[in-house]
Amino acid sequence: MTSAATAIDQPTLIEIAPTGQLTGATRHYEKQLGDMAGVYLDERAWTSAVEREGAETLIYSVDEQKYQDGPGALIVGTSTLLPGSYGDEFAVTRGHLHAISDRAELYYCLSGRGVMLLDTVDGRTAAVELTPGKAVNVPGHWIHRSVNVGDEPFVTLFSYAADAGQDYAIIAEAGGMKTLVVSDGDAGWTTIPNPRHRGYRKASA
Ligand code: NI
């Protein structure tokens, strides 16, 4: 045997609150209302929300813990998406495809009520409702976005490969995802086709 030892990290205990607080976060980021330009179909509803509430209104925040790089490591984190609607459309995260597109991701709902909205570049689409105790195992090659269809913060715990990366542009370049999650006119939600969607380009990896 040579002396080239493999560095093995210590196991890490993470405490996760139902509100999304996570011990040992190495990264925190926030998206504000002003960052969501062009995301919602009803531009006027978004513009009037900016005028009414301010461009710096918090829409969602993410905390994540990355203790190691490389394809074998996991990133663990929480996403907190506040409730809201723009026209009939519920509040969403920007969404992405992993830059290494075969990388999967687990989302487990800690609190609130939401939907994981999913598309493939070749035209498949899915919407999975999440409430506390429910998780969605998102296979590789699916574009994914969280949607808050409730009236309290929608908090999820997620985990994915540390080398996955995010391609956010793929959604914007397509005119948005294939479907929109909108109010069903009662207390629920439904999906409708997004009239601006013009198909996805091929994934870069
Ligand atoms: Ni992801």
Coordinates of C-alpha atoms and ligand atoms in Angstrom, one line a residue:
M1 CA 0.0 0.0 0.0
T2 CA 1.2 3.5 -0.7
S3 CA 1.0 6.3 1.8
A4 CA -1.6 8.3 -0.2
A5 CA -4.4 8.3 2.4
T6 CA -7.9 9.1 1.4
A7 CA -9.4 11.9 3.5
I8 CA -12.5 10.7 5.2
D9 CA -14.8 13.4 6.7
Q10 CA -16.4 13.0 10.0
P11 CA -20.2 12.3 10.1
T12 CA -22.2 15.5 10.6
L13 CA -25.1 16.0 12.9
I14 CA -27.6 18.5 11.5
E15 CA -30.5 19.9 13.5
I16 CA -33.4 20.9 11.3
A17 CA -36.4 22.9 12.6
P18 CA -39.9 22.7 11.0
T19 CA -39.3 26.4 10.1
G20 CA -36.3 25.5 8.0
Q21 CA -33.5 26.6 10.4
L22 CA -30.6 24.3 9.9
T23 CA -27.4 24.1 12.0
G24 CA -24.1 24.3 10.2
A25 CA -25.3 26.1 7.0
T26 CA -22.4 27.0 4.8
R27 CA -24.5 29.1 2.4
H28 CA -27.6 31.2 2.7
Y29 CA -29.3 33.1 -0.1
E30 CA -32.6 34.9 -0.6
K31 CA -34.7 35.9 -3.6
Q32 CA -36.8 39.0 -3.5
L33 CA -39.9 40.1 -5.4
G34 CA -37.7 42.3 -7.7
D35 CA -35.6 39.2 -8.6
M36 CA -38.7 37.5 -10.0
A37 CA -39.2 39.8 -13.1
G38 CA -40.5 37.8 -16.0
V39 CA -41.3 34.7 -13.9
Y40 CA -45.1 35.1 -13.6
L41 CA -47.5 35.1 -16.6
D42 CA -49.5 38.1 -15.2
E43 CA -46.8 40.8 -15.5
R44 CA -49.3 43.5 -14.3
A45 CA -50.0 41.5 -11.1
W46 CA -46.3 41.2 -10.4
T47 CA -45.7 44.9 -11.2
S48 CA -48.4 46.1 -8.9
A49 CA -47.1 43.8 -6.1
V50 CA -43.7 45.4 -6.5
E51 CA -45.3 48.9 -6.3
R52 CA -47.4 47.8 -3.3
E53 CA -45.0 45.7 -1.3
G54 CA -41.5 46.9 -2.6
A55 CA -38.9 45.1 -4.8
E56 CA -37.1 43.9 -1.7
T57 CA -39.9 41.8 -0.3
L58 CA -38.7 38.4 0.5
I59 CA -40.1 35.6 -1.7
Y60 CA -37.9 32.6 -0.6
S61 CA -34.7 31.7 1.2
V62 CA -32.4 28.7 1.0
D63 CA -29.9 27.5 3.6
E64 CA -27.6 24.7 2.7
Q65 CA -24.7 22.7 4.2
K66 CA -21.9 21.5 2.0
Y67 CA -19.2 19.8 3.9
Q68 CA -17.3 18.3 1.0
D69 CA -17.0 18.7 -2.8
G70 CA -17.1 16.0 -5.4
P71 CA -19.6 13.7 -7.0
G72 CA -19.9 11.4 -4.0
A73 CA -20.9 14.1 -1.5
L74 CA -24.3 15.4 -0.6
I75 CA -25.6 18.9 -0.1
V76 CA -28.3 19.1 2.5
G77 CA -30.5 22.2 2.9
T78 CA -33.8 23.8 3.4
S79 CA -36.0 26.0 1.2
T80 CA -38.6 28.3 2.6
L81 CA -41.1 29.7 0.1
L82 CA -43.5 32.3 1.4
P83 CA -47.2 32.3 0.4
G84 CA -48.5 34.6 -2.3
S85 CA -50.1 34.8 -5.7
Y86 CA -49.8 36.9 -8.8
G87 CA -53.0 36.9 -10.8
D88 CA -54.2 33.3 -10.4
E89 CA -50.7 31.9 -10.2
F90 CA -49.2 30.8 -6.9
A91 CA -45.7 31.9 -5.6
V92 CA -42.9 29.9 -7.1
T93 CA -39.1 29.5 -6.9
R94 CA -37.1 30.2 -10.1
G95 CA -36.6 26.5 -10.6
H96 CA -33.7 24.8 -12.4
L97 CA -32.3 21.7 -14.1
H98 CA -29.2 20.4 -12.5
A99 CA -26.1 21.5 -14.6
I100 CA -25.1 17.8 -14.5
S101 CA -28.6 16.9 -15.5
D102 CA -28.6 13.2 -14.4
R103 CA -28.3 14.3 -10.8
A104 CA -31.4 13.4 -8.6
E105 CA -32.7 15.2 -5.6
L106 CA -34.9 14.4 -2.6
Y107 CA -37.4 17.0 -1.3
Y108 CA -39.2 16.3 2.0
C109 CA -41.9 18.7 3.2
L110 CA -41.3 20.0 6.8
S111 CA -44.2 22.4 6.9
G112 CA -46.8 24.2 4.8
R113 CA -48.5 23.0 1.6
G114 CA -46.9 23.0 -1.8
V115 CA -46.4 21.4 -5.1
M116 CA -43.2 20.3 -6.8
L117 CA -43.6 21.2 -10.5
L118 CA -41.6 19.1 -12.8
D119 CA -40.8 19.0 -16.6
T120 CA -38.4 17.1 -18.8
V121 CA -36.8 18.8 -21.8
D122 CA -38.6 16.4 -24.1
G123 CA -42.1 17.4 -23.0
R124 CA -43.1 15.3 -20.0
T125 CA -44.6 17.2 -17.0
A126 CA -45.7 16.3 -13.5
A127 CA -47.0 18.1 -10.4
V128 CA -46.6 16.4 -6.9
E129 CA -48.4 17.9 -3.9
L130 CA -46.3 18.0 -0.7
T131 CA -47.5 18.3 2.9
P132 CA -45.6 17.5 6.1
G133 CA -44.4 13.9 6.0
K134 CA -44.5 13.6 2.2
A135 CA -41.4 13.6 0.0
V136 CA -40.7 13.5 -3.7
N137 CA -37.8 11.7 -5.1
V138 CA -36.9 13.8 -8.2
P139 CA -35.0 11.6 -10.7
G140 CA -32.3 13.1 -12.9
H141 CA -33.2 15.0 -16.0
W142 CA -36.3 16.7 -14.5
I143 CA -36.5 20.5 -14.3
H144 CA -38.0 21.3 -10.9
R145 CA -39.6 24.2 -9.1
S146 CA -41.4 24.6 -5.7
V147 CA -44.8 26.2 -5.6
N148 CA -46.6 27.4 -2.4
V149 CA -50.3 26.6 -2.7
G150 CA -51.0 27.2 0.9
D151 CA -51.3 30.3 3.2
E152 CA -48.2 29.7 5.3
P153 CA -44.5 29.2 4.4
F154 CA -43.8 26.0 2.4
V155 CA -40.6 24.5 3.9
T156 CA -38.8 21.6 2.4
L157 CA -35.6 19.7 3.3
F158 CA -33.6 18.8 0.2
S159 CA -30.5 16.7 -0.6
Y160 CA -28.6 16.3 -3.8
A161 CA -25.2 15.5 -5.1
A162 CA -22.6 18.2 -4.3
D163 CA -21.4 18.4 -7.9
A164 CA -24.9 18.8 -9.5
G165 CA -25.0 22.6 -10.0
Q166 CA -28.0 24.5 -11.3
D167 CA -29.0 25.7 -14.8
Y168 CA -31.6 28.4 -14.1
A169 CA -31.5 29.9 -17.6
I170 CA -33.2 26.9 -19.2
I171 CA -36.6 27.9 -17.8
A172 CA -36.3 31.6 -18.8
E173 CA -35.2 30.7 -22.3
A174 CA -38.2 28.5 -22.7
G175 CA -40.7 31.3 -21.7
G176 CA -41.3 29.5 -18.4
M177 CA -42.2 26.0 -17.5
K178 CA -44.7 24.0 -19.5
T179 CA -47.5 24.4 -17.0
L180 CA -48.6 27.0 -14.4
V181 CA -49.9 26.1 -10.9
V182 CA -53.0 28.3 -10.3
S183 CA -55.9 28.5 -7.9
D184 CA -58.8 26.2 -8.8
G185 CA -61.2 28.9 -7.7
D186 CA -61.9 27.2 -4.4
A187 CA -59.2 26.3 -1.7
G188 CA -57.2 24.1 -4.0
W189 CA -54.9 24.2 -7.0
T190 CA -54.7 23.0 -10.6
T191 CA -52.3 23.2 -13.5
I192 CA -53.0 25.0 -16.8
P193 CA -50.8 25.2 -19.9
N194 CA -48.4 28.1 -19.9
P195 CA -49.2 30.0 -23.1
R196 CA -45.7 31.5 -23.3
H197 CA -43.9 28.2 -23.1
R198 CA -42.0 27.5 -26.4
G199 CA -40.2 24.3 -25.5
Y200 CA -36.8 23.7 -23.9
R201 CA -33.4 23.6 -25.4
K202 CA -31.4 20.4 -24.9
A203 CA -29.6 20.1 -21.5
S204 CA -25.9 21.1 -21.6
A205 CA -24.7 18.0 -19.7
Ligands
NI1 NI -32.3 21.0 -7.7

